[in-house]
XYZ file of N, CA and C in Angstrom:
723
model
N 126.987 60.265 -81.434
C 127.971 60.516 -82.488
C 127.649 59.655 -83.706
N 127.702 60.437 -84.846
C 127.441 59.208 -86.038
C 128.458 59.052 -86.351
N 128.516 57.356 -86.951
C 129.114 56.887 -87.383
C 128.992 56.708 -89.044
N 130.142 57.856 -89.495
C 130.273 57.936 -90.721
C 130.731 57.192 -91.765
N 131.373 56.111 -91.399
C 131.986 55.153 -92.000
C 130.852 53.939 -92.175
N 129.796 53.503 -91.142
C 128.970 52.538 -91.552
C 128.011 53.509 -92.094
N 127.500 54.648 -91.913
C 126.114 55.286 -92.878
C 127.311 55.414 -94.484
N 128.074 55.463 -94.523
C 128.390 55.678 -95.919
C 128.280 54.106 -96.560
N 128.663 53.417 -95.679
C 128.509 51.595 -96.419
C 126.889 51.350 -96.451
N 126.090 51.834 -95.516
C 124.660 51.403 -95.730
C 124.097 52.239 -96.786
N 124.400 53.391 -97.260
C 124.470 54.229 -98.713
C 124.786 53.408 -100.022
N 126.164 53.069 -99.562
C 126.158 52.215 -101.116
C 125.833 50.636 -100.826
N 125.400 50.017 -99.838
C 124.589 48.738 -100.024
C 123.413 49.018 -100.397
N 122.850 49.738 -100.332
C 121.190 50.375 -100.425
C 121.307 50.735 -101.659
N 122.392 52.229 -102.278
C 122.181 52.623 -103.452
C 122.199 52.140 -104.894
N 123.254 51.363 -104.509
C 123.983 50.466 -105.851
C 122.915 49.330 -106.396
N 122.297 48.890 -105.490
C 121.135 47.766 -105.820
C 119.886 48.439 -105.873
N 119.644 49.491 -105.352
C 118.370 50.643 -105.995
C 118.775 51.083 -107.785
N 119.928 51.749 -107.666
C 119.945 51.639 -109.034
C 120.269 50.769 -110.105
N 120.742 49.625 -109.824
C 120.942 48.611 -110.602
C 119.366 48.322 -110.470
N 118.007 47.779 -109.803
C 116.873 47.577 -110.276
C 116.473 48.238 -111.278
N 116.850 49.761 -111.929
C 116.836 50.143 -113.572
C 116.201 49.165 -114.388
N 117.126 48.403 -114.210
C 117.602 47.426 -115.055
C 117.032 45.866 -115.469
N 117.607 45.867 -113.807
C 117.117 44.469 -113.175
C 115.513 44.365 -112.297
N 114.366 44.631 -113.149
C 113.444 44.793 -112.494
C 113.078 43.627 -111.566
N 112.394 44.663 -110.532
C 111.379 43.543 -109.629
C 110.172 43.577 -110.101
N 109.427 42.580 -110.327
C 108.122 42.601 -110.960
C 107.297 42.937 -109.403
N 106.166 42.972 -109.696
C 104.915 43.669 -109.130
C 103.870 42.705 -109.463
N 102.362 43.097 -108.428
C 101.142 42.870 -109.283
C 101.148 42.994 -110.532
N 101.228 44.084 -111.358
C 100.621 45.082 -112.390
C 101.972 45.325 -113.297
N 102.745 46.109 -112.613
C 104.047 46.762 -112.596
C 105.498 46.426 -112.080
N 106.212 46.630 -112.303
C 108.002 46.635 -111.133
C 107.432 47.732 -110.697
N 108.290 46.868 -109.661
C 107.969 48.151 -108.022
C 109.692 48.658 -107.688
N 109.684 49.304 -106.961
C 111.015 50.156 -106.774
C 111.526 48.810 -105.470
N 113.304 48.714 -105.893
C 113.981 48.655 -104.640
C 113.927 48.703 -103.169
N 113.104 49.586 -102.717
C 113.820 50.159 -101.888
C 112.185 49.947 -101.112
N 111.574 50.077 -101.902
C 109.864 49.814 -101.187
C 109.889 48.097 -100.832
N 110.431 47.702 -101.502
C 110.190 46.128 -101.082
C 111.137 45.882 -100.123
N 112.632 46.006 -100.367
C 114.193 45.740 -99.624
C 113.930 46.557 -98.251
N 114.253 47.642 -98.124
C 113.945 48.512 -96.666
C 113.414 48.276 -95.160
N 112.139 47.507 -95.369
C 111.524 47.209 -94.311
C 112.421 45.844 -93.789
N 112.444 44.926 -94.854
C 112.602 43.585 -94.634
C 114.107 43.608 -93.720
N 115.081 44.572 -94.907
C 116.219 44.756 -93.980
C 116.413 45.457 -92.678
N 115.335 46.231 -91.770
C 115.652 46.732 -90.863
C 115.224 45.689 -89.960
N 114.341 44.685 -90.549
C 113.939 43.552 -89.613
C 115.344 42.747 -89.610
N 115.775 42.419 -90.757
C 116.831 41.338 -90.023
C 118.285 41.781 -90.056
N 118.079 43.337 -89.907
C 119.537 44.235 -88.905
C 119.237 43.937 -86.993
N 117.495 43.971 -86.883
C 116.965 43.861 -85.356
C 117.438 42.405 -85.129
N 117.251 41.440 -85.868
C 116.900 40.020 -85.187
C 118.471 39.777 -85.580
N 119.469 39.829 -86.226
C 120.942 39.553 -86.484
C 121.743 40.446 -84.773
N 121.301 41.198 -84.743
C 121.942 42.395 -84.076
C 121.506 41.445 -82.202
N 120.224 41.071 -81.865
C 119.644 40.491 -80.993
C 120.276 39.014 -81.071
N 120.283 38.613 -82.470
C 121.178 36.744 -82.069
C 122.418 37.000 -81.500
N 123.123 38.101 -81.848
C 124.660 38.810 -81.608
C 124.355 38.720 -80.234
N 123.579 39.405 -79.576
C 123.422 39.788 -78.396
C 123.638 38.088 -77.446
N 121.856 37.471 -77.827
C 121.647 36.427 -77.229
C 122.961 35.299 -77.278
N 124.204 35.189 -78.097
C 124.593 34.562 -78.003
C 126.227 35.159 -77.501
N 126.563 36.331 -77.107
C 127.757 36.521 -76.677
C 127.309 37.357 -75.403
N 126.426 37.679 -75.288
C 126.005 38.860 -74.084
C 124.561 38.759 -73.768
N 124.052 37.789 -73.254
C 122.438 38.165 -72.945
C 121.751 39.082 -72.356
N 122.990 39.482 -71.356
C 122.536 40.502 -70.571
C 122.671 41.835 -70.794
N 122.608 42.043 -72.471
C 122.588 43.627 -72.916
C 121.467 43.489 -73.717
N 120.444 42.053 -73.517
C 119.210 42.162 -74.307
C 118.588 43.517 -73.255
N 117.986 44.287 -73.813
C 116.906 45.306 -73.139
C 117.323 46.411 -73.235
N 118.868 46.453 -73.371
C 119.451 47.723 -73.046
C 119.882 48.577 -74.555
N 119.088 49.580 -74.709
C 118.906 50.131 -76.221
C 120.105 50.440 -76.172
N 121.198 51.148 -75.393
C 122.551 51.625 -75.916
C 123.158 50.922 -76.343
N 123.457 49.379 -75.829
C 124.100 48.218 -76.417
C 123.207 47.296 -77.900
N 122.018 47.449 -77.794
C 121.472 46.776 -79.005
C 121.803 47.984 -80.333
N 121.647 48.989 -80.167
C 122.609 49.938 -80.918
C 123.481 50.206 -81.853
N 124.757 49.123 -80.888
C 126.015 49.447 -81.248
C 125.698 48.024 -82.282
N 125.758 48.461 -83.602
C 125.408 47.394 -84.546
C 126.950 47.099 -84.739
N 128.044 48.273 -84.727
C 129.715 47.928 -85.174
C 129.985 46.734 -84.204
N 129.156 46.287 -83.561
C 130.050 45.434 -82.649
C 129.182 43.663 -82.645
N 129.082 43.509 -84.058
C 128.245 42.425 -83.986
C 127.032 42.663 -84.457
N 126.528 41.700 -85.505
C 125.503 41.238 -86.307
C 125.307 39.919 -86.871
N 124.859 38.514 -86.403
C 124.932 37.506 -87.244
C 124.186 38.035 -88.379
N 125.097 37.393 -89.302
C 124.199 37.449 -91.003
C 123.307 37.086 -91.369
N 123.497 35.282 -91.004
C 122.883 34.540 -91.874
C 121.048 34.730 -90.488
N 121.172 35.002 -89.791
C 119.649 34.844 -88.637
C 119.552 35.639 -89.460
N 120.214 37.214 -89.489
C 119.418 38.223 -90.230
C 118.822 38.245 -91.340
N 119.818 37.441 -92.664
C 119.268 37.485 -93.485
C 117.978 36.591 -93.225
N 118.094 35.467 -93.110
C 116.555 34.653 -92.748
C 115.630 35.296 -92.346
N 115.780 36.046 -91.353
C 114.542 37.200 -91.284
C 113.754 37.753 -91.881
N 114.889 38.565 -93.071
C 115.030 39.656 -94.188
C 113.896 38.721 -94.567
N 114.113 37.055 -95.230
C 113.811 36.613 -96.475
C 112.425 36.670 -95.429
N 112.183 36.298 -94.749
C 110.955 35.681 -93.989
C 110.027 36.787 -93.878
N 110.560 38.381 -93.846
C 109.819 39.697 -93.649
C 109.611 39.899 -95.628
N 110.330 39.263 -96.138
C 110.167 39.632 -97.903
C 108.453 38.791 -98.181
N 109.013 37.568 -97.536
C 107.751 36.520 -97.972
C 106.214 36.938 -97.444
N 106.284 37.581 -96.192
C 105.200 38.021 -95.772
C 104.794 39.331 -96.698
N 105.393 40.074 -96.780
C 105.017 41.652 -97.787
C 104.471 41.019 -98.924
N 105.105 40.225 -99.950
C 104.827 39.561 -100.824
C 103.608 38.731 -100.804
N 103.545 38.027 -100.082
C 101.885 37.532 -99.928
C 100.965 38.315 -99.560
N 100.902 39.493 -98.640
C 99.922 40.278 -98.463
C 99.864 41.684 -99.737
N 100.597 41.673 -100.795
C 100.711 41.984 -101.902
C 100.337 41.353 -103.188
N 100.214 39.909 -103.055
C 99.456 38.792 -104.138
C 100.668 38.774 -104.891
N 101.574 39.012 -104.549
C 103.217 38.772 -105.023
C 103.158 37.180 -105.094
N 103.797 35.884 -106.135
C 104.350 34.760 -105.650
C 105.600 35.151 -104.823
N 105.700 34.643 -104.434
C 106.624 34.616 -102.738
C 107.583 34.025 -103.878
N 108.110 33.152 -104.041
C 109.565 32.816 -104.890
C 109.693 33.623 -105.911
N 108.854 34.152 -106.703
C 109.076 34.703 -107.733
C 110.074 36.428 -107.189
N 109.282 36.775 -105.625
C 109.862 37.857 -105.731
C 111.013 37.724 -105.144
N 111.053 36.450 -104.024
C 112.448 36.567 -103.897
C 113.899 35.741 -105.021
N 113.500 35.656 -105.761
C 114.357 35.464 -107.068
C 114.747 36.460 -108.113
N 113.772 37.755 -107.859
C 113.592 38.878 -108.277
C 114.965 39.513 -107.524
N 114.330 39.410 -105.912
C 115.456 40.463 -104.980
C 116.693 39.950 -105.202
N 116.539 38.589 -105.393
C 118.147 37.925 -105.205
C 119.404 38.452 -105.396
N 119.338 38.792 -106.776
C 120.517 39.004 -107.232
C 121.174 40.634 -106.873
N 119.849 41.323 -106.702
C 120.323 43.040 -106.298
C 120.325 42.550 -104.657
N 119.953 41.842 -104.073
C 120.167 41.775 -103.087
C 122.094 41.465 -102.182
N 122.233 40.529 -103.757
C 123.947 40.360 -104.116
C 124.429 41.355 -103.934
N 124.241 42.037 -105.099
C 125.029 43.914 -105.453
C 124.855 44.647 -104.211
N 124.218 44.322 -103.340
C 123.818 45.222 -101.892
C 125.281 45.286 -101.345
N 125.388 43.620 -100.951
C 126.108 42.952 -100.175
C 127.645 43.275 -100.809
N 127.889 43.024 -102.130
C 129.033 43.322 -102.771
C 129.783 44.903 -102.190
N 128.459 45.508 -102.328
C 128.967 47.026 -102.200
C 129.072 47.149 -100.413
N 128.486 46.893 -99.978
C 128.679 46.525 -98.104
C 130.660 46.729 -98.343
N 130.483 45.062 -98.607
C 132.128 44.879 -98.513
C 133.420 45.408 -99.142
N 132.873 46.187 -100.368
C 133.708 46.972 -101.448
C 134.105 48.647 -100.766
N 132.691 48.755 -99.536
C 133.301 50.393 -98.765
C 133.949 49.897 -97.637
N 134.500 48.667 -97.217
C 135.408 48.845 -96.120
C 136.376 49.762 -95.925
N 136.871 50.412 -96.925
C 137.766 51.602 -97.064
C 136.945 52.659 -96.017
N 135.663 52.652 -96.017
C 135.103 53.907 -95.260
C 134.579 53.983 -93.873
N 134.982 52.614 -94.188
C 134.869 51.976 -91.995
C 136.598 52.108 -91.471
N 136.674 50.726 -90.757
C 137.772 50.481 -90.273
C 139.489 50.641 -91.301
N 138.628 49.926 -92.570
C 139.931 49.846 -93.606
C 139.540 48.460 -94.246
N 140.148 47.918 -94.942
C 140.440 46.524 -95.565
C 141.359 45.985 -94.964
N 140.827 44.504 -94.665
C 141.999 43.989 -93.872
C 142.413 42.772 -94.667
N 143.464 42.287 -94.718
C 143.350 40.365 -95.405
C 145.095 40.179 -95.432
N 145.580 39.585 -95.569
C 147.353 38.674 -95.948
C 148.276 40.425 -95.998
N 149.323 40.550 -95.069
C 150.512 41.323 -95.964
C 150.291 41.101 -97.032
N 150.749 42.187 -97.914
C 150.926 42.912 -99.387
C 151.619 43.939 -99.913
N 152.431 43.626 -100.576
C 153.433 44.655 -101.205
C 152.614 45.564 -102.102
N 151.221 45.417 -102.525
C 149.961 45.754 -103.466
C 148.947 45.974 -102.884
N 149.179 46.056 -101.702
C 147.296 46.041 -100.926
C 147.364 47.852 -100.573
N 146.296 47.525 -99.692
C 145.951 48.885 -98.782
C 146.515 49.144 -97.382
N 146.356 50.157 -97.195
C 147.057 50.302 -95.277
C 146.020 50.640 -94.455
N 145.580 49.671 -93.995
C 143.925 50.144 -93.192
C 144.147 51.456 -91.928
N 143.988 51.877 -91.492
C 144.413 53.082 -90.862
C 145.256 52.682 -89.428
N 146.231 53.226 -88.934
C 146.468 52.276 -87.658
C 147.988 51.489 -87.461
N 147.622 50.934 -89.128
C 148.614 49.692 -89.036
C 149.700 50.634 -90.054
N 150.818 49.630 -90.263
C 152.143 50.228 -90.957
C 152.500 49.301 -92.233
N 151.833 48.125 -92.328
C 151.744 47.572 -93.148
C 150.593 47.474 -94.135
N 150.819 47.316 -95.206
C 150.131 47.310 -96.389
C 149.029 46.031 -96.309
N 147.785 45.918 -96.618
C 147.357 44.179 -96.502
C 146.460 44.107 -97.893
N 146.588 43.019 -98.666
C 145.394 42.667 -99.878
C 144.006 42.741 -99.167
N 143.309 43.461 -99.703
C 141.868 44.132 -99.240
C 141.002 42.964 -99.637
N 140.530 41.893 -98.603
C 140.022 40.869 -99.057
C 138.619 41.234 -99.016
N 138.312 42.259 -98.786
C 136.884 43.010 -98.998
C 136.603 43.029 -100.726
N 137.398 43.842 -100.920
C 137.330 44.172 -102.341
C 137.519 42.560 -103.314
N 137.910 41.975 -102.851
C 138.082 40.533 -103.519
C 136.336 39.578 -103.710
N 136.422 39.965 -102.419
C 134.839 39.381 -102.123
C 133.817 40.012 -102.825
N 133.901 41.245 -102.847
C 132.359 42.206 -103.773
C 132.774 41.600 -104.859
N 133.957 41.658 -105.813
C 133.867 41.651 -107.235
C 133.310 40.126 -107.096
N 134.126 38.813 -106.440
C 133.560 37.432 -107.076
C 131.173 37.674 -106.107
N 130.866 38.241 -105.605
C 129.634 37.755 -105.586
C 129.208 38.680 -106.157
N 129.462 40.027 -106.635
C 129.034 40.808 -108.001
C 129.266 40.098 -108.942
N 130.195 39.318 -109.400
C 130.124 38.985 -110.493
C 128.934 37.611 -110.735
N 128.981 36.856 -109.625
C 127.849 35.595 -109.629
C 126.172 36.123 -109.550
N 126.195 37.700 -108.890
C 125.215 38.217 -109.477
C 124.676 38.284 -110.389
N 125.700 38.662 -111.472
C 125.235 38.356 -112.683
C 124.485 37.345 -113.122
N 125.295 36.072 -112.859
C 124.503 34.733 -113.217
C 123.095 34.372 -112.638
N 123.044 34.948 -111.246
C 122.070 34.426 -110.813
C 120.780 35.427 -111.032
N 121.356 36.503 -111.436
C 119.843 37.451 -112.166
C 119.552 36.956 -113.876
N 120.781 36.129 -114.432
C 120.504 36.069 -115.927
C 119.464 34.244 -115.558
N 119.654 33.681 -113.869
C 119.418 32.455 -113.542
C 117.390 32.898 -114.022
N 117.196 34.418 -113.142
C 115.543 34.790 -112.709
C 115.777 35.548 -114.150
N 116.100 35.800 -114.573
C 115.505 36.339 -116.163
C 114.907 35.618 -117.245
N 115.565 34.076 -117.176
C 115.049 32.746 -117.601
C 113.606 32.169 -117.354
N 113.565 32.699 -115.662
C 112.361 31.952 -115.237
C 113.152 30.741 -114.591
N 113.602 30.510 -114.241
C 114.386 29.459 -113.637
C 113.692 28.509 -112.135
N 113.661 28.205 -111.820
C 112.593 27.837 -110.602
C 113.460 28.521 -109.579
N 112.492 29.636 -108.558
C 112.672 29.907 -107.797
C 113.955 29.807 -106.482
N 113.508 28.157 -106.373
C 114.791 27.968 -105.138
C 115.724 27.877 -106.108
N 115.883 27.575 -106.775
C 117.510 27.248 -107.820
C 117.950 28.654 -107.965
N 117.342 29.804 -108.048
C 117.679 31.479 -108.157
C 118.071 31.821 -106.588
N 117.336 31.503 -105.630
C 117.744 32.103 -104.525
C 118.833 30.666 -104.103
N 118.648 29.537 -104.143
C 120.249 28.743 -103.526
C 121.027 29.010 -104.202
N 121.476 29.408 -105.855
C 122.550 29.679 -106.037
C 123.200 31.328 -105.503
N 121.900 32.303 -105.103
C 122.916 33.536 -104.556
C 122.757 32.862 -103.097
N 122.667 32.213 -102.520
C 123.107 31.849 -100.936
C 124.527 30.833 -101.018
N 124.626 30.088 -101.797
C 125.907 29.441 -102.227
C 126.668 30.436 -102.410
N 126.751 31.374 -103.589
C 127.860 32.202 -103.787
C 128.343 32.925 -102.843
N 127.429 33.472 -102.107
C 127.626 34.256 -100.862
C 128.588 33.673 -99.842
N 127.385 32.361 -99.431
C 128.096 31.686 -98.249
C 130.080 31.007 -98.588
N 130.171 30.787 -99.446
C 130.928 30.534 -100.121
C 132.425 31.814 -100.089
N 131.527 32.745 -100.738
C 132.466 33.678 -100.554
C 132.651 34.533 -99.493
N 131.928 34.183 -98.124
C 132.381 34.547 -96.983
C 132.976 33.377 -96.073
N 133.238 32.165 -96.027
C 133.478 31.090 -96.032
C 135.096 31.119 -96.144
N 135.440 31.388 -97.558
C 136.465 31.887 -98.090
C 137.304 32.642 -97.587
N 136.620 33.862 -97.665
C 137.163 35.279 -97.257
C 137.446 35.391 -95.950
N 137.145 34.736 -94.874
C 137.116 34.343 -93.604
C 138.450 34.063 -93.016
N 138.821 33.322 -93.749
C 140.044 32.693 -93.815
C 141.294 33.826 -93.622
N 140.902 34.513 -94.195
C 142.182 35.396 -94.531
C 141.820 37.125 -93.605
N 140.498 36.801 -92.919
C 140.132 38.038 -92.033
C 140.732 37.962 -90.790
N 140.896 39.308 -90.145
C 141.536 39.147 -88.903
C 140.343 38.661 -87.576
N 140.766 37.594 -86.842
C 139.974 37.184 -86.090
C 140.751 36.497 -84.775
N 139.815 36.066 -83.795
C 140.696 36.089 -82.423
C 140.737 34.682 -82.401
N 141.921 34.247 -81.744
C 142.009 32.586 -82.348
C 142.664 32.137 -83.341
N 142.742 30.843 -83.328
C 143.430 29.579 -84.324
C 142.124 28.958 -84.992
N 141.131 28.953 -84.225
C 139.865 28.185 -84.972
C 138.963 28.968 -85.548
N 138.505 28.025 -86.173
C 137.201 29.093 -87.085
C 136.589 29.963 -86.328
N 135.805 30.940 -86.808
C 134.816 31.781 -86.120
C 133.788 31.432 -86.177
N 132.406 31.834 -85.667
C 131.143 31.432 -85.922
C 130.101 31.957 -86.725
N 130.835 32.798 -87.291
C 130.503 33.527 -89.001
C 131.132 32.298 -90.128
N 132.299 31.857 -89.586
C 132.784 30.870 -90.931
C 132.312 29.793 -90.585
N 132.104 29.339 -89.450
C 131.475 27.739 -89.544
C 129.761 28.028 -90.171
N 129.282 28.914 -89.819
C 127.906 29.153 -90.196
C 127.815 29.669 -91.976
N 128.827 30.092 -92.170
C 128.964 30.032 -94.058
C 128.805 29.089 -94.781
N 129.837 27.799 -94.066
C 130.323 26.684 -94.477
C 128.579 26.055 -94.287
N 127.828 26.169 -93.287
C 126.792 25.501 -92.914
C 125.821 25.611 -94.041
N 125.683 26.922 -94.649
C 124.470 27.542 -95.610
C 125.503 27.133 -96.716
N 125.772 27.088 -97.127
C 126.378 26.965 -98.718
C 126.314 25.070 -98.357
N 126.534 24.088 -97.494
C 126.131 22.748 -97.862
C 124.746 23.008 -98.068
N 123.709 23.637 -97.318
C 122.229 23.648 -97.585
C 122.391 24.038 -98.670
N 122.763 25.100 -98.901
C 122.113 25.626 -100.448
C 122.780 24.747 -101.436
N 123.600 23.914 -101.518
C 124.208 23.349 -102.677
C 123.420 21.888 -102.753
N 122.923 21.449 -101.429
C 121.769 19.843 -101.291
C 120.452 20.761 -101.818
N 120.066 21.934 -101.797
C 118.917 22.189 -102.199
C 118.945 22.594 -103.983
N 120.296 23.260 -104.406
C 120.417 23.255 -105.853
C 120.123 21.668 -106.718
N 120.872 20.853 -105.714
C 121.135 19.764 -106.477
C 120.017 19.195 -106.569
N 118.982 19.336 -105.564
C 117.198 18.692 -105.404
C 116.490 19.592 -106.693
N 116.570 20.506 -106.604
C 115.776 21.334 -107.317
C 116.363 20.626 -108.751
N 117.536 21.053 -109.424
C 117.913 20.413 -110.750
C 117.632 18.712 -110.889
N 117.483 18.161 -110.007
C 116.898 16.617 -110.143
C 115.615 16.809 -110.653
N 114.721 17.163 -109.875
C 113.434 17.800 -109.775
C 113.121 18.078 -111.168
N 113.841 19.414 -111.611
C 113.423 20.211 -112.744
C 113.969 19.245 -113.686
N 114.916 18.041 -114.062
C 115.173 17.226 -115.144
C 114.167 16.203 -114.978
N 113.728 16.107 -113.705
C 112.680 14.944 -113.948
C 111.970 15.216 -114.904
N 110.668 16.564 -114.027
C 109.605 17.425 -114.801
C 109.800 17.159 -116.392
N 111.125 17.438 -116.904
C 111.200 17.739 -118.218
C 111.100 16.183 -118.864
N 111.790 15.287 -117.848
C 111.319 14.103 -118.855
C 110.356 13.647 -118.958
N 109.257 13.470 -118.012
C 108.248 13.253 -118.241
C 107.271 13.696 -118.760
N 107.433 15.090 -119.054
C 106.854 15.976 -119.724
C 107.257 15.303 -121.572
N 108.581 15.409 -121.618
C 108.781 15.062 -122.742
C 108.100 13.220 -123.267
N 108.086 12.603 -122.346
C 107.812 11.364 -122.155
C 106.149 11.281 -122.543
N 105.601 11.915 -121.584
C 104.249 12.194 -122.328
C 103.332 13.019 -123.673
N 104.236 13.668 -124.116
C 103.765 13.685 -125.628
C 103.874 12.847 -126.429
N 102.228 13.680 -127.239
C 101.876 12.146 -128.059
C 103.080 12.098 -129.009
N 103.316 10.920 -129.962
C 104.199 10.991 -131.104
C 103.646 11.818 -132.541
């Protein structure tokens, strides 16, 4: 049976950042290369290895069994996956004569708009879920109305998209383009967490692992901008008068 509600969200995570590259090119050898030739592969690798940490760490014993590795609705760590993603980007990219940071500072930010739009079709899965609301949505099921903390989440890391593609339009150094979209992200799932329905009083292991990548990425922003003010003074330091 397909499931029409996640192929319509993997449509507009895929589409929205295919066509926003228009725009926002990925450079190439020679040329920008399309979206979807670079993004595609990398992401079906770390849908396998997110979908398998899911496994290895709540069920080991449905590693092998294709009907259960499958059921992707029922579990995906992110952040293994994304690491994957980046780790299957870096390899294409080097066996392409791609700089490896350059392209993933390139993907970064459409890689954002992917993710934005993921969370902006919850309407076409389960529903939006987040706090009672006299203003929200009624996810299907329930009788109450709830603020769609989906839709909250796409607009703030769409909107830091922005920054962090105007970050690689600069030329900006590499890790400072990709830690600030892993901050915003982690950050805004971190956040958003909070207010998702989940089993328990304590965090989940999606929100402690948010909280985990957004301290990395914010000790690695802050290295990199040390770094890059050094460079500049000494640079400036060494010209002649």
């Amino acid at each position: 049976m397909i499931d029409y509600g996640l192929l319509m969200s993997m449509i507009i995570a895929f589409g929205v950042p295919a066509l926003t590259s228009n725009w926002w090119l990925i450079g190439g050898r020679e040329e920008p290369v399309a979206f979807l030739d670079v993004a595609l592969g990398p992401a079906f690798v770390g849908l396998a290895v997110g979908r398998l940490t899911t496994l290895a760490l709540d069920d080991p014993n449905s590693i092998g069994s294709i009907s259960d590795m499958l059921i992707i609705r029922s579990g995906v760590e992110f952040w293994p996956g994304l690491a994957a993603a980046v780790a299957a980007v870096a390899v294409s990219a080097n066996f392409g004569l791609v700089p490896i940071g350059r392209r993933l500072a390139d993907l970064a930010p459409l890689a954002m708009i992917g993710y934005a739009g993921y969370e902006a079709a919850c309407t076409f899965r389960d529903g939006c879920f987040g706090p009672d609301s006299p203003f929200g949505l009624r996810p299907r099921g329930l009788t109450t109305a709830m603020l769609p903390i989906g839709w909250l989440m796409a607009a703030t890391v769409a909107v830091a998209a922005v920054g962090v593609h105007a970050l690689a339009a600069r030329r900006r150094p590499p890790l400072l383009v990709v830690g600030a979209g892993m901050f915003a992200v982690a950050a805004v799932r971190a956040i958003g967490s909070i207010w998702l329905p989940h089993v328990g009083d304590g965090l989940t292991r999606q929100h402690v692992s948010s909280i985990a990548v957004s301290s990395i990425a914010a000790v690695a922003i802050a290295v990199t901008l040390a770094l890059w003010g050094h460079r500049g003074t000494s640079e400036t330091a060494s010209r002649p008068n």
